[in-house]
PDB file of C-alpha atoms in Angstrom:
ATOM      1  CA  MET A   1       0.000   0.000   0.000  1.00  0.00           C
ATOM      2  CA  LYS A   2       1.343   3.406  -1.004  1.00  0.00           C
ATOM      3  CA  SER A   3       1.724   6.154   1.687  1.00  0.00           C
ATOM      4  CA  LYS A   4      -0.258   9.382   1.320  1.00  0.00           C
ATOM      5  CA  PHE A   5       2.696  11.336   2.668  1.00  0.00           C
ATOM      6  CA  THR A   6       4.907  12.031  -0.301  1.00  0.00           C
ATOM      7  CA  PRO A   7       8.250  13.792   0.163  1.00  0.00           C
ATOM      8  CA  LYS A   8       6.627  16.981  -1.139  1.00  0.00           C
ATOM      9  CA  ILE A   9       3.851  16.867   1.495  1.00  0.00           C
ATOM     10  CA  ILE A  10       6.343  16.072   4.272  1.00  0.00           C
ATOM     11  CA  PHE A  11       8.470  19.060   3.165  1.00  0.00           C
ATOM     12  CA  LEU A  12       5.437  21.383   3.124  1.00  0.00           C
ATOM     13  CA  ILE A  13       4.342  20.276   6.604  1.00  0.00           C
ATOM     14  CA  GLY A  14       7.874  20.814   7.946  1.00  0.00           C
ATOM     15  CA  PHE A  15       8.062  24.219   6.299  1.00  0.00           C
ATOM     16  CA  LEU A  16       4.694  25.251   7.759  1.00  0.00           C
ATOM     17  CA  VAL A  17       5.763  24.136  11.245  1.00  0.00           C
ATOM     18  CA  ALA A  18       9.008  26.138  10.901  1.00  0.00           C
ATOM     19  CA  VAL A  19       7.132  29.278   9.820  1.00  0.00           C
ATOM     20  CA  ILE A  20       4.663  28.994  12.701  1.00  0.00           C
ATOM     21  CA  TYR A  21       7.529  28.460  15.171  1.00  0.00           C
ATOM     22  CA  TYR A  22       9.348  31.532  13.805  1.00  0.00           C
ATOM     23  CA  PHE A  23       6.367  33.818  14.358  1.00  0.00           C
ATOM     24  CA  ILE A  24       5.546  32.426  17.786  1.00  0.00           C
ATOM     25  CA  SER A  25       9.127  32.809  19.032  1.00  0.00           C
ATOM     26  CA  ALA A  26       9.827  36.225  17.438  1.00  0.00           C
ATOM     27  CA  LYS A  27      11.149  38.829  19.874  1.00  0.00           C
ATOM     28  CA  LYS A  28      11.415  42.581  19.649  1.00  0.00           C
ATOM     29  CA  LEU A  29      14.753  43.857  18.432  1.00  0.00           C
ATOM     30  CA  PRO A  30      16.916  46.088  20.605  1.00  0.00           C
ATOM     31  CA  ILE A  31      18.050  49.466  19.333  1.00  0.00           C
ATOM     32  CA  SER A  32      21.527  48.077  18.905  1.00  0.00           C
ATOM     33  CA  GLU A  33      23.567  45.178  20.120  1.00  0.00           C
ATOM     34  CA  THR A  34      25.788  47.252  22.378  1.00  0.00           C
ATOM     35  CA  SER A  35      25.179  47.558  26.074  1.00  0.00           C
ATOM     36  CA  GLU A  36      25.537  51.330  25.756  1.00  0.00           C
ATOM     37  CA  THR A  37      22.092  51.692  24.199  1.00  0.00           C
ATOM     38  CA  SER A  38      18.957  50.668  26.035  1.00  0.00           C
ATOM     39  CA  TYR A  39      15.917  48.942  24.615  1.00  0.00           C
ATOM     40  CA  ILE A  40      13.271  51.124  23.094  1.00  0.00           C
ATOM     41  CA  THR A  41       9.740  51.379  24.392  1.00  0.00           C
ATOM     42  CA  ASP A  42       6.853  49.282  23.138  1.00  0.00           C
ATOM     43  CA  GLU A  43       5.273  52.439  21.729  1.00  0.00           C
ATOM     44  CA  ILE A  44       8.174  52.939  19.340  1.00  0.00           C
ATOM     45  CA  SER A  45       8.878  49.287  18.550  1.00  0.00           C
ATOM     46  CA  THR A  46       5.330  48.898  17.228  1.00  0.00           C
ATOM     47  CA  TYR A  47       5.154  52.342  15.625  1.00  0.00           C
ATOM     48  CA  GLN A  48       3.974  52.717  12.053  1.00  0.00           C
ATOM     49  CA  PRO A  49       5.398  55.954  10.573  1.00  0.00           C
ATOM     50  CA  VAL A  50       2.712  58.329   9.345  1.00  0.00           C
ATOM     51  CA  TYR A  51       4.653  60.729   7.136  1.00  0.00           C
ATOM     52  CA  PHE A  52       8.022  59.054   6.587  1.00  0.00           C
ATOM     53  CA  LYS A  53       8.517  55.999   4.397  1.00  0.00           C
ATOM     54  CA  THR A  54      11.344  53.541   4.788  1.00  0.00           C
ATOM     55  CA  SER A  55      12.207  54.133   1.118  1.00  0.00           C
ATOM     56  CA  GLU A  56      12.806  57.824   1.885  1.00  0.00           C
ATOM     57  CA  TYR A  57      15.324  57.022   4.612  1.00  0.00           C
ATOM     58  CA  PHE A  58      16.942  53.844   3.240  1.00  0.00           C
ATOM     59  CA  LYS A  59      16.767  54.720  -0.500  1.00  0.00           C
ATOM     60  CA  ASN A  60      17.663  51.513  -2.370  1.00  0.00           C
ATOM     61  CA  PHE A  61      19.830  50.059   0.405  1.00  0.00           C
ATOM     62  CA  GLU A  62      18.948  46.846   2.175  1.00  0.00           C
ATOM     63  CA  ILE A  63      17.277  47.600   5.499  1.00  0.00           C
ATOM     64  CA  PRO A  64      19.492  46.424   8.397  1.00  0.00           C
ATOM     65  CA  LEU A  65      17.080  44.694  10.776  1.00  0.00           C
ATOM     66  CA  LYS A  66      19.321  45.069  13.818  1.00  0.00           C
ATOM     67  CA  TYR A  67      19.045  48.875  13.491  1.00  0.00           C
ATOM     68  CA  PHE A  68      15.475  49.102  12.198  1.00  0.00           C
ATOM     69  CA  ASN A  69      14.063  50.121  15.589  1.00  0.00           C
ATOM     70  CA  ASN A  70      16.409  53.113  15.513  1.00  0.00           C
ATOM     71  CA  TRP A  71      14.713  54.157  12.272  1.00  0.00           C
ATOM     72  CA  LEU A  72      11.303  53.742  13.920  1.00  0.00           C
ATOM     73  CA  LYS A  73      12.416  56.022  16.743  1.00  0.00           C
ATOM     74  CA  LEU A  74      13.612  58.655  14.240  1.00  0.00           C
ATOM     75  CA  ALA A  75      10.344  58.393  12.293  1.00  0.00           C
ATOM     76  CA  PHE A  76       8.323  58.651  15.510  1.00  0.00           C
ATOM     77  CA  TYR A  77      10.118  61.868  16.458  1.00  0.00           C
ATOM     78  CA  LEU A  78      10.025  63.278  12.920  1.00  0.00           C
ATOM     79  CA  ASP A  79       6.278  62.644  12.739  1.00  0.00           C
ATOM     80  CA  LYS A  80       5.854  64.688  15.940  1.00  0.00           C
ATOM     81  CA  ALA A  81       7.873  67.537  14.398  1.00  0.00           C
ATOM     82  CA  ARG A  82       5.907  67.285  11.143  1.00  0.00           C
ATOM     83  CA  GLU A  83       2.586  67.494  12.995  1.00  0.00           C
ATOM     84  CA  SER A  84       3.784  70.559  14.915  1.00  0.00           C
ATOM     85  CA  LEU A  85       5.154  72.287  11.814  1.00  0.00           C
ATOM     86  CA  LYS A  86       2.015  71.456   9.808  1.00  0.00           C
ATOM     87  CA  GLN A  87       4.179  71.302   6.680  1.00  0.00           C
ATOM     88  CA  PRO A  88       6.095  68.473   4.989  1.00  0.00           C
ATOM     89  CA  ILE A  89       9.573  67.578   6.203  1.00  0.00           C
ATOM     90  CA  TYR A  90      11.962  65.854   3.818  1.00  0.00           C
ATOM     91  CA  VAL A  91      14.902  63.546   4.461  1.00  0.00           C
ATOM     92  CA  ILE A  92      18.068  64.951   2.869  1.00  0.00           C
ATOM     93  CA  SER A  93      20.474  62.352   4.273  1.00  0.00           C
ATOM     94  CA  GLY A  94      19.428  59.018   5.695  1.00  0.00           C
ATOM     95  CA  TYR A  95      20.848  55.552   6.056  1.00  0.00           C
ATOM     96  CA  GLU A  96      24.378  54.894   4.803  1.00  0.00           C
ATOM     97  CA  PRO A  97      25.571  51.292   4.851  1.00  0.00           C
ATOM     98  CA  PRO A  98      28.810  50.539   6.694  1.00  0.00           C
ATOM     99  CA  VAL A  99      31.890  50.458   4.446  1.00  0.00           C
ATOM    100  CA  ASN A 100      33.601  47.062   4.533  1.00  0.00           C
ATOM    101  CA  GLY A 101      31.561  46.271   7.646  1.00  0.00           C
ATOM    102  CA  LEU A 102      32.945  49.282   9.555  1.00  0.00           C
ATOM    103  CA  ILE A 103      30.560  51.679  11.241  1.00  0.00           C
ATOM    104  CA  THR A 104      31.915  55.166  10.608  1.00  0.00           C
ATOM    105  CA  ASN A 105      28.966  57.381  11.561  1.00  0.00           C
ATOM    106  CA  LEU A 106      25.497  57.314  13.092  1.00  0.00           C
ATOM    107  CA  TYR A 107      23.840  57.107   9.667  1.00  0.00           C
ATOM    108  CA  ASN A 108      25.238  53.545   9.550  1.00  0.00           C
ATOM    109  CA  THR A 109      23.195  52.542  12.614  1.00  0.00           C
ATOM    110  CA  CYS A 110      20.054  54.557  11.764  1.00  0.00           C
ATOM    111  CA  GLN A 111      20.721  56.981  14.618  1.00  0.00           C
ATOM    112  CA  ALA A 112      21.096  60.117  12.477  1.00  0.00           C
ATOM    113  CA  VAL A 113      19.115  61.934   9.825  1.00  0.00           C
ATOM    114  CA  THR A 114      19.346  65.293   8.072  1.00  0.00           C
ATOM    115  CA  VAL A 115      16.012  66.857   7.228  1.00  0.00           C
ATOM    116  CA  THR A 116      14.704  70.010   5.642  1.00  0.00           C
ATOM    117  CA  ALA A 117      11.361  71.758   5.555  1.00  0.00           C
ATOM    118  CA  SER A 118       9.143  72.047   2.493  1.00  0.00           C
ATOM    119  CA  ASN A 119      10.131  75.702   2.250  1.00  0.00           C
ATOM    120  CA  ILE A 120      13.593  77.046   3.098  1.00  0.00           C
ATOM    121  CA  THR A 121      11.996  79.817   5.175  1.00  0.00           C
ATOM    122  CA  LEU A 122      10.515  77.194   7.526  1.00  0.00           C
ATOM    123  CA  ILE A 123      13.836  75.670   8.596  1.00  0.00           C
ATOM    124  CA  ASP A 124      14.177  78.058  11.553  1.00  0.00           C
ATOM    125  CA  ASN A 125      10.627  77.164  12.644  1.00  0.00           C
ATOM    126  CA  LEU A 126      11.416  73.467  12.304  1.00  0.00           C
ATOM    127  CA  GLU A 127      14.566  73.815  14.402  1.00  0.00           C
ATOM    128  CA  ASN A 128      12.608  75.674  17.107  1.00  0.00           C
ATOM    129  CA  ILE A 129       9.870  73.036  17.078  1.00  0.00           C
ATOM    130  CA  ILE A 130      12.398  70.209  17.459  1.00  0.00           C
ATOM    131  CA  ASN A 131      14.141  72.009  20.322  1.00  0.00           C
ATOM    132  CA  ASN A 132      10.765  72.642  22.011  1.00  0.00           C
ATOM    133  CA  LEU A 133       9.746  68.997  21.646  1.00  0.00           C
ATOM    134  CA  ASN A 134      13.081  68.011  23.189  1.00  0.00           C
ATOM    135  CA  SER A 135      12.698  70.441  26.092  1.00  0.00           C
ATOM    136  CA  LYS A 136       9.210  69.057  26.808  1.00  0.00           C
ATOM    137  CA  GLY A 137      10.561  65.494  26.764  1.00  0.00           C
ATOM    138  CA  LEU A 138       8.425  64.528  23.756  1.00  0.00           C
ATOM    139  CA  THR A 139      11.559  63.718  21.752  1.00  0.00           C
ATOM    140  CA  THR A 140      15.073  62.879  22.888  1.00  0.00           C
ATOM    141  CA  PHE A 141      17.333  63.985  20.082  1.00  0.00           C
ATOM    142  CA  THR A 142      20.859  64.069  21.481  1.00  0.00           C
ATOM    143  CA  LYS A 143      22.023  66.499  18.814  1.00  0.00           C
ATOM    144  CA  VAL A 144      20.138  69.155  16.857  1.00  0.00           C
ATOM    145  CA  GLN A 145      22.475  71.039  14.541  1.00  0.00           C
ATOM    146  CA  ARG A 146      21.662  73.470  11.775  1.00  0.00           C
ATOM    147  CA  VAL A 147      23.461  72.673   8.519  1.00  0.00           C
ATOM    148  CA  SER A 148      23.462  74.690   5.306  1.00  0.00           C
ATOM    149  CA  ASN A 149      20.243  73.314   3.844  1.00  0.00           C
ATOM    150  CA  GLY A 150      18.580  71.629   6.796  1.00  0.00           C
ATOM    151  CA  ILE A 151      18.902  70.214  10.294  1.00  0.00           C
ATOM    152  CA  TYR A 152      21.120  67.308  11.358  1.00  0.00           C
ATOM    153  CA  LEU A 153      19.575  65.160  14.108  1.00  0.00           C
ATOM    154  CA  GLU A 154      20.938  62.341  16.269  1.00  0.00           C
ATOM    155  CA  ILE A 155      19.232  59.999  18.692  1.00  0.00           C
TER     156      ILE A 155
END
């Protein structure tokens, strides 16, 4: 008598079990793998950016999963600034992949972004809004620096 379980069916069952196990055992990612950076809050780790797309920050680069929560934190803060400004904010400089595996700046770990306002005259307003959000504890940018055509931000 021939078995109903062909190699193809056995493979599919094993694959399905592996997929289910993966999703059940999935854990939230830390901001980074160093002990210097703490874990992010549940609010940020589940955040869905409203105004900023991953393609705007990462361009055509592969998204590094171990730093993706850093991007979510940036997007969370940028969305707050965008809502306060009531005008679009654009990413000028976003993710840069490490060169030969070496991390040379905070863009490599998704902890920096340079943004500009929709109108050059709004950059001062944007900078003031970001500083006000920081002073109120609504954002925690560690660096807010005006650059020639925008604002450089670090988390």
